[in-house]
Amino acid sequence: MVNGTNHENLIEELQNQVSETLVRHKSILDIMTKLDEYNARINRAVAKSVTSCGCIEIKAQKQDFNSETLTDALAKVDSHVVGDICPNCKEVLEQEIGAYIYFLASLANTLDFRLKDTVKKELDRTKTLGVYGMK
């Protein structure tokens, strides 16, 4: 339970709450551009964690996918992130990601589908395909 809410119902509760609170950006055009805006804000917050705060570094290099087994390949690939995100940067990122999720729920409402079902389908697809569904 999270604040009296069952974890299984969190997505549905958020989507219902969004449908009751979104007024200003109700147009699908507003929703689409807000998703783009918050995507950019998430990217900016990660970049600022590197360039302004310095709590994380990005050490990127070519990924090596040549392996005999999947286990070996998974052990070789890297996120390129060094360090741990600090509490301040984490808070900023959580706010930006939260706003993105809000507008994603709004898009689902506008197009009349349930995010809960979408998440369930993606989870099932991921479980079924495993690494063969590589994204």
PDB file of C-alpha atoms in Angstrom:
ATOM      1  CA  MET A   1       0.000   0.000   0.000  1.00  0.00           C
ATOM      2  CA  VAL A   2       1.177   3.508  -0.843  1.00  0.00           C
ATOM      3  CA  ASN A   3      -0.705   6.215   1.065  1.00  0.00           C
ATOM      4  CA  GLY A   4      -3.666   3.854   1.379  1.00  0.00           C
ATOM      5  CA  THR A   5      -3.536   2.938  -2.316  1.00  0.00           C
ATOM      6  CA  ASN A   6      -2.990  -0.563  -3.625  1.00  0.00           C
ATOM      7  CA  HIS A   7       0.081  -0.668  -5.920  1.00  0.00           C
ATOM      8  CA  GLU A   8      -1.962  -2.436  -8.594  1.00  0.00           C
ATOM      9  CA  ASN A   9      -4.339   0.510  -8.803  1.00  0.00           C
ATOM     10  CA  LEU A  10      -1.756   3.327  -8.806  1.00  0.00           C
ATOM     11  CA  ILE A  11      -1.732   3.795 -12.571  1.00  0.00           C
ATOM     12  CA  GLU A  12      -5.507   3.700 -12.784  1.00  0.00           C
ATOM     13  CA  GLU A  13      -5.860   6.127  -9.879  1.00  0.00           C
ATOM     14  CA  LEU A  14      -3.373   8.534 -11.480  1.00  0.00           C
ATOM     15  CA  GLN A  15      -5.180   8.370 -14.814  1.00  0.00           C
ATOM     16  CA  ASN A  16      -8.520   9.072 -13.115  1.00  0.00           C
ATOM     17  CA  GLN A  17      -7.023  11.972 -11.146  1.00  0.00           C
ATOM     18  CA  VAL A  18      -5.545  13.455 -14.335  1.00  0.00           C
ATOM     19  CA  SER A  19      -8.936  13.299 -16.022  1.00  0.00           C
ATOM     20  CA  GLU A  20     -10.359  15.357 -13.142  1.00  0.00           C
ATOM     21  CA  THR A  21      -7.578  17.952 -12.969  1.00  0.00           C
ATOM     22  CA  LEU A  22      -6.380  18.686 -16.496  1.00  0.00           C
ATOM     23  CA  VAL A  23      -8.062  21.857 -17.706  1.00  0.00           C
ATOM     24  CA  ARG A  24      -5.565  24.217 -19.272  1.00  0.00           C
ATOM     25  CA  HIS A  25      -3.849  21.782 -21.656  1.00  0.00           C
ATOM     26  CA  LYS A  26      -6.838  19.675 -22.687  1.00  0.00           C
ATOM     27  CA  SER A  27      -6.199  19.854 -26.439  1.00  0.00           C
ATOM     28  CA  ILE A  28      -4.321  16.883 -27.864  1.00  0.00           C
ATOM     29  CA  LEU A  29      -1.946  19.407 -29.457  1.00  0.00           C
ATOM     30  CA  ASP A  30      -1.173  20.847 -26.027  1.00  0.00           C
ATOM     31  CA  ILE A  31      -0.701  17.356 -24.605  1.00  0.00           C
ATOM     32  CA  MET A  32       1.676  16.303 -27.385  1.00  0.00           C
ATOM     33  CA  THR A  33       3.806  19.410 -27.005  1.00  0.00           C
ATOM     34  CA  LYS A  34       3.817  19.109 -23.197  1.00  0.00           C
ATOM     35  CA  LEU A  35       5.150  15.544 -23.562  1.00  0.00           C
ATOM     36  CA  ASP A  36       7.935  16.903 -25.776  1.00  0.00           C
ATOM     37  CA  GLU A  37       8.616  19.716 -23.320  1.00  0.00           C
ATOM     38  CA  TYR A  38       8.941  17.403 -20.339  1.00  0.00           C
ATOM     39  CA  ASN A  39      11.055  14.954 -22.311  1.00  0.00           C
ATOM     40  CA  ALA A  40      13.454  17.841 -22.977  1.00  0.00           C
ATOM     41  CA  ARG A  41      13.308  18.860 -19.303  1.00  0.00           C
ATOM     42  CA  ILE A  42      14.211  15.319 -18.234  1.00  0.00           C
ATOM     43  CA  ASN A  43      17.176  15.343 -20.612  1.00  0.00           C
ATOM     44  CA  ARG A  44      18.190  18.765 -19.315  1.00  0.00           C
ATOM     45  CA  ALA A  45      17.996  17.621 -15.687  1.00  0.00           C
ATOM     46  CA  VAL A  46      20.265  14.646 -16.435  1.00  0.00           C
ATOM     47  CA  ALA A  47      22.705  16.925 -18.276  1.00  0.00           C
ATOM     48  CA  LYS A  48      22.727  19.388 -15.348  1.00  0.00           C
ATOM     49  CA  SER A  49      23.451  16.489 -12.971  1.00  0.00           C
ATOM     50  CA  VAL A  50      26.635  16.017 -14.984  1.00  0.00           C
ATOM     51  CA  THR A  51      27.619  19.574 -15.885  1.00  0.00           C
ATOM     52  CA  SER A  52      26.441  21.667 -12.932  1.00  0.00           C
ATOM     53  CA  CYS A  53      26.215  19.352  -9.963  1.00  0.00           C
ATOM     54  CA  GLY A  54      28.743  16.740 -10.983  1.00  0.00           C
ATOM     55  CA  CYS A  55      27.095  13.985  -8.951  1.00  0.00           C
ATOM     56  CA  ILE A  56      27.257  11.740 -12.013  1.00  0.00           C
ATOM     57  CA  GLU A  57      29.568  11.480 -15.001  1.00  0.00           C
ATOM     58  CA  ILE A  58      29.022  10.036 -18.436  1.00  0.00           C
ATOM     59  CA  LYS A  59      31.894   7.893 -19.666  1.00  0.00           C
ATOM     60  CA  ALA A  60      30.668   6.649 -23.031  1.00  0.00           C
ATOM     61  CA  GLN A  61      32.393   4.240 -25.345  1.00  0.00           C
ATOM     62  CA  LYS A  62      31.412   1.724 -27.989  1.00  0.00           C
ATOM     63  CA  GLN A  63      29.310  -1.119 -26.583  1.00  0.00           C
ATOM     64  CA  ASP A  64      30.652  -4.637 -27.119  1.00  0.00           C
ATOM     65  CA  PHE A  65      27.790  -6.981 -27.981  1.00  0.00           C
ATOM     66  CA  ASN A  66      30.004  -9.833 -29.212  1.00  0.00           C
ATOM     67  CA  SER A  67      29.509 -12.608 -26.695  1.00  0.00           C
ATOM     68  CA  GLU A  68      28.975 -16.334 -26.621  1.00  0.00           C
ATOM     69  CA  THR A  69      25.988 -16.095 -24.275  1.00  0.00           C
ATOM     70  CA  LEU A  70      23.350 -13.596 -23.328  1.00  0.00           C
ATOM     71  CA  THR A  71      24.669 -13.569 -19.770  1.00  0.00           C
ATOM     72  CA  ASP A  72      28.089 -12.544 -21.050  1.00  0.00           C
ATOM     73  CA  ALA A  73      26.563  -9.820 -23.250  1.00  0.00           C
ATOM     74  CA  LEU A  74      24.528  -8.440 -20.345  1.00  0.00           C
ATOM     75  CA  ALA A  75      27.665  -8.333 -18.216  1.00  0.00           C
ATOM     76  CA  LYS A  76      29.543  -6.379 -20.904  1.00  0.00           C
ATOM     77  CA  VAL A  77      27.075  -3.631 -21.786  1.00  0.00           C
ATOM     78  CA  ASP A  78      27.212  -0.481 -19.723  1.00  0.00           C
ATOM     79  CA  SER A  79      24.933   2.466 -18.936  1.00  0.00           C
ATOM     80  CA  HIS A  80      27.945   4.800 -19.229  1.00  0.00           C
ATOM     81  CA  VAL A  81      26.849   6.500 -15.981  1.00  0.00           C
ATOM     82  CA  VAL A  82      29.485   6.776 -13.274  1.00  0.00           C
ATOM     83  CA  GLY A  83      28.531   7.841  -9.770  1.00  0.00           C
ATOM     84  CA  ASP A  84      25.252   8.154  -7.933  1.00  0.00           C
ATOM     85  CA  ILE A  85      22.660  10.833  -8.469  1.00  0.00           C
ATOM     86  CA  CYS A  86      22.463  13.153  -5.476  1.00  0.00           C
ATOM     87  CA  PRO A  87      19.216  13.751  -3.572  1.00  0.00           C
ATOM     88  CA  ASN A  88      18.745  17.223  -5.095  1.00  0.00           C
ATOM     89  CA  CYS A  89      19.172  16.036  -8.696  1.00  0.00           C
ATOM     90  CA  LYS A  90      16.995  13.014  -7.984  1.00  0.00           C
ATOM     91  CA  GLU A  91      14.215  15.270  -6.693  1.00  0.00           C
ATOM     92  CA  VAL A  92      14.365  17.414  -9.850  1.00  0.00           C
ATOM     93  CA  LEU A  93      14.311  14.338 -12.081  1.00  0.00           C
ATOM     94  CA  GLU A  94      11.409  12.811 -10.173  1.00  0.00           C
ATOM     95  CA  GLN A  95       9.406  16.024 -10.645  1.00  0.00           C
ATOM     96  CA  GLU A  96      10.122  16.156 -14.381  1.00  0.00           C
ATOM     97  CA  ILE A  97       9.407  12.457 -14.898  1.00  0.00           C
ATOM     98  CA  GLY A  98       6.243  12.814 -12.818  1.00  0.00           C
ATOM     99  CA  ALA A  99       5.021  15.667 -15.010  1.00  0.00           C
ATOM    100  CA  TYR A 100       5.801  13.581 -18.102  1.00  0.00           C
ATOM    101  CA  ILE A 101       3.742  10.691 -16.689  1.00  0.00           C
ATOM    102  CA  TYR A 102       0.902  13.126 -15.950  1.00  0.00           C
ATOM    103  CA  PHE A 103       0.723  14.200 -19.588  1.00  0.00           C
ATOM    104  CA  LEU A 104       1.122  10.615 -20.766  1.00  0.00           C
ATOM    105  CA  ALA A 105      -1.944   9.726 -18.691  1.00  0.00           C
ATOM    106  CA  SER A 106      -3.692  12.735 -20.206  1.00  0.00           C
ATOM    107  CA  LEU A 107      -2.896  11.483 -23.721  1.00  0.00           C
ATOM    108  CA  ALA A 108      -4.299   8.063 -22.818  1.00  0.00           C
ATOM    109  CA  ASN A 109      -7.472   9.726 -21.509  1.00  0.00           C
ATOM    110  CA  THR A 110      -7.859  11.825 -24.638  1.00  0.00           C
ATOM    111  CA  LEU A 111      -7.491   8.791 -26.898  1.00  0.00           C
ATOM    112  CA  ASP A 112      -9.738   6.707 -24.639  1.00  0.00           C
ATOM    113  CA  PHE A 113      -7.495   3.900 -23.495  1.00  0.00           C
ATOM    114  CA  ARG A 114      -6.296   2.752 -20.099  1.00  0.00           C
ATOM    115  CA  LEU A 115      -2.607   3.105 -19.265  1.00  0.00           C
ATOM    116  CA  LYS A 116      -2.958   0.167 -16.901  1.00  0.00           C
ATOM    117  CA  ASP A 117      -3.826  -2.066 -19.867  1.00  0.00           C
ATOM    118  CA  THR A 118      -0.952  -0.651 -21.916  1.00  0.00           C
ATOM    119  CA  VAL A 119       1.531  -1.284 -19.103  1.00  0.00           C
ATOM    120  CA  LYS A 120       0.169  -4.817 -18.651  1.00  0.00           C
ATOM    121  CA  LYS A 121       0.493  -5.552 -22.397  1.00  0.00           C
ATOM    122  CA  GLU A 122       4.054  -4.222 -22.466  1.00  0.00           C
ATOM    123  CA  LEU A 123       4.971  -6.268 -19.392  1.00  0.00           C
ATOM    124  CA  ASP A 124       3.470  -9.410 -20.948  1.00  0.00           C
ATOM    125  CA  ARG A 125       5.280  -8.729 -24.256  1.00  0.00           C
ATOM    126  CA  THR A 126       8.560  -8.153 -22.429  1.00  0.00           C
ATOM    127  CA  LYS A 127       8.176 -11.323 -20.373  1.00  0.00           C
ATOM    128  CA  THR A 128       7.263 -13.358 -23.446  1.00  0.00           C
ATOM    129  CA  LEU A 129       9.942 -12.040 -25.796  1.00  0.00           C
ATOM    130  CA  GLY A 130      12.620 -11.436 -23.202  1.00  0.00           C
ATOM    131  CA  VAL A 131      15.813 -10.300 -24.858  1.00  0.00           C
ATOM    132  CA  TYR A 132      14.390 -11.156 -28.298  1.00  0.00           C
ATOM    133  CA  GLY A 133      12.180  -8.099 -28.002  1.00  0.00           C
ATOM    134  CA  MET A 134      15.295  -5.917 -27.619  1.00  0.00           C
ATOM    135  CA  LYS A 135      14.498  -2.242 -27.696  1.00  0.00           C
TER     136      LYS A 135
END
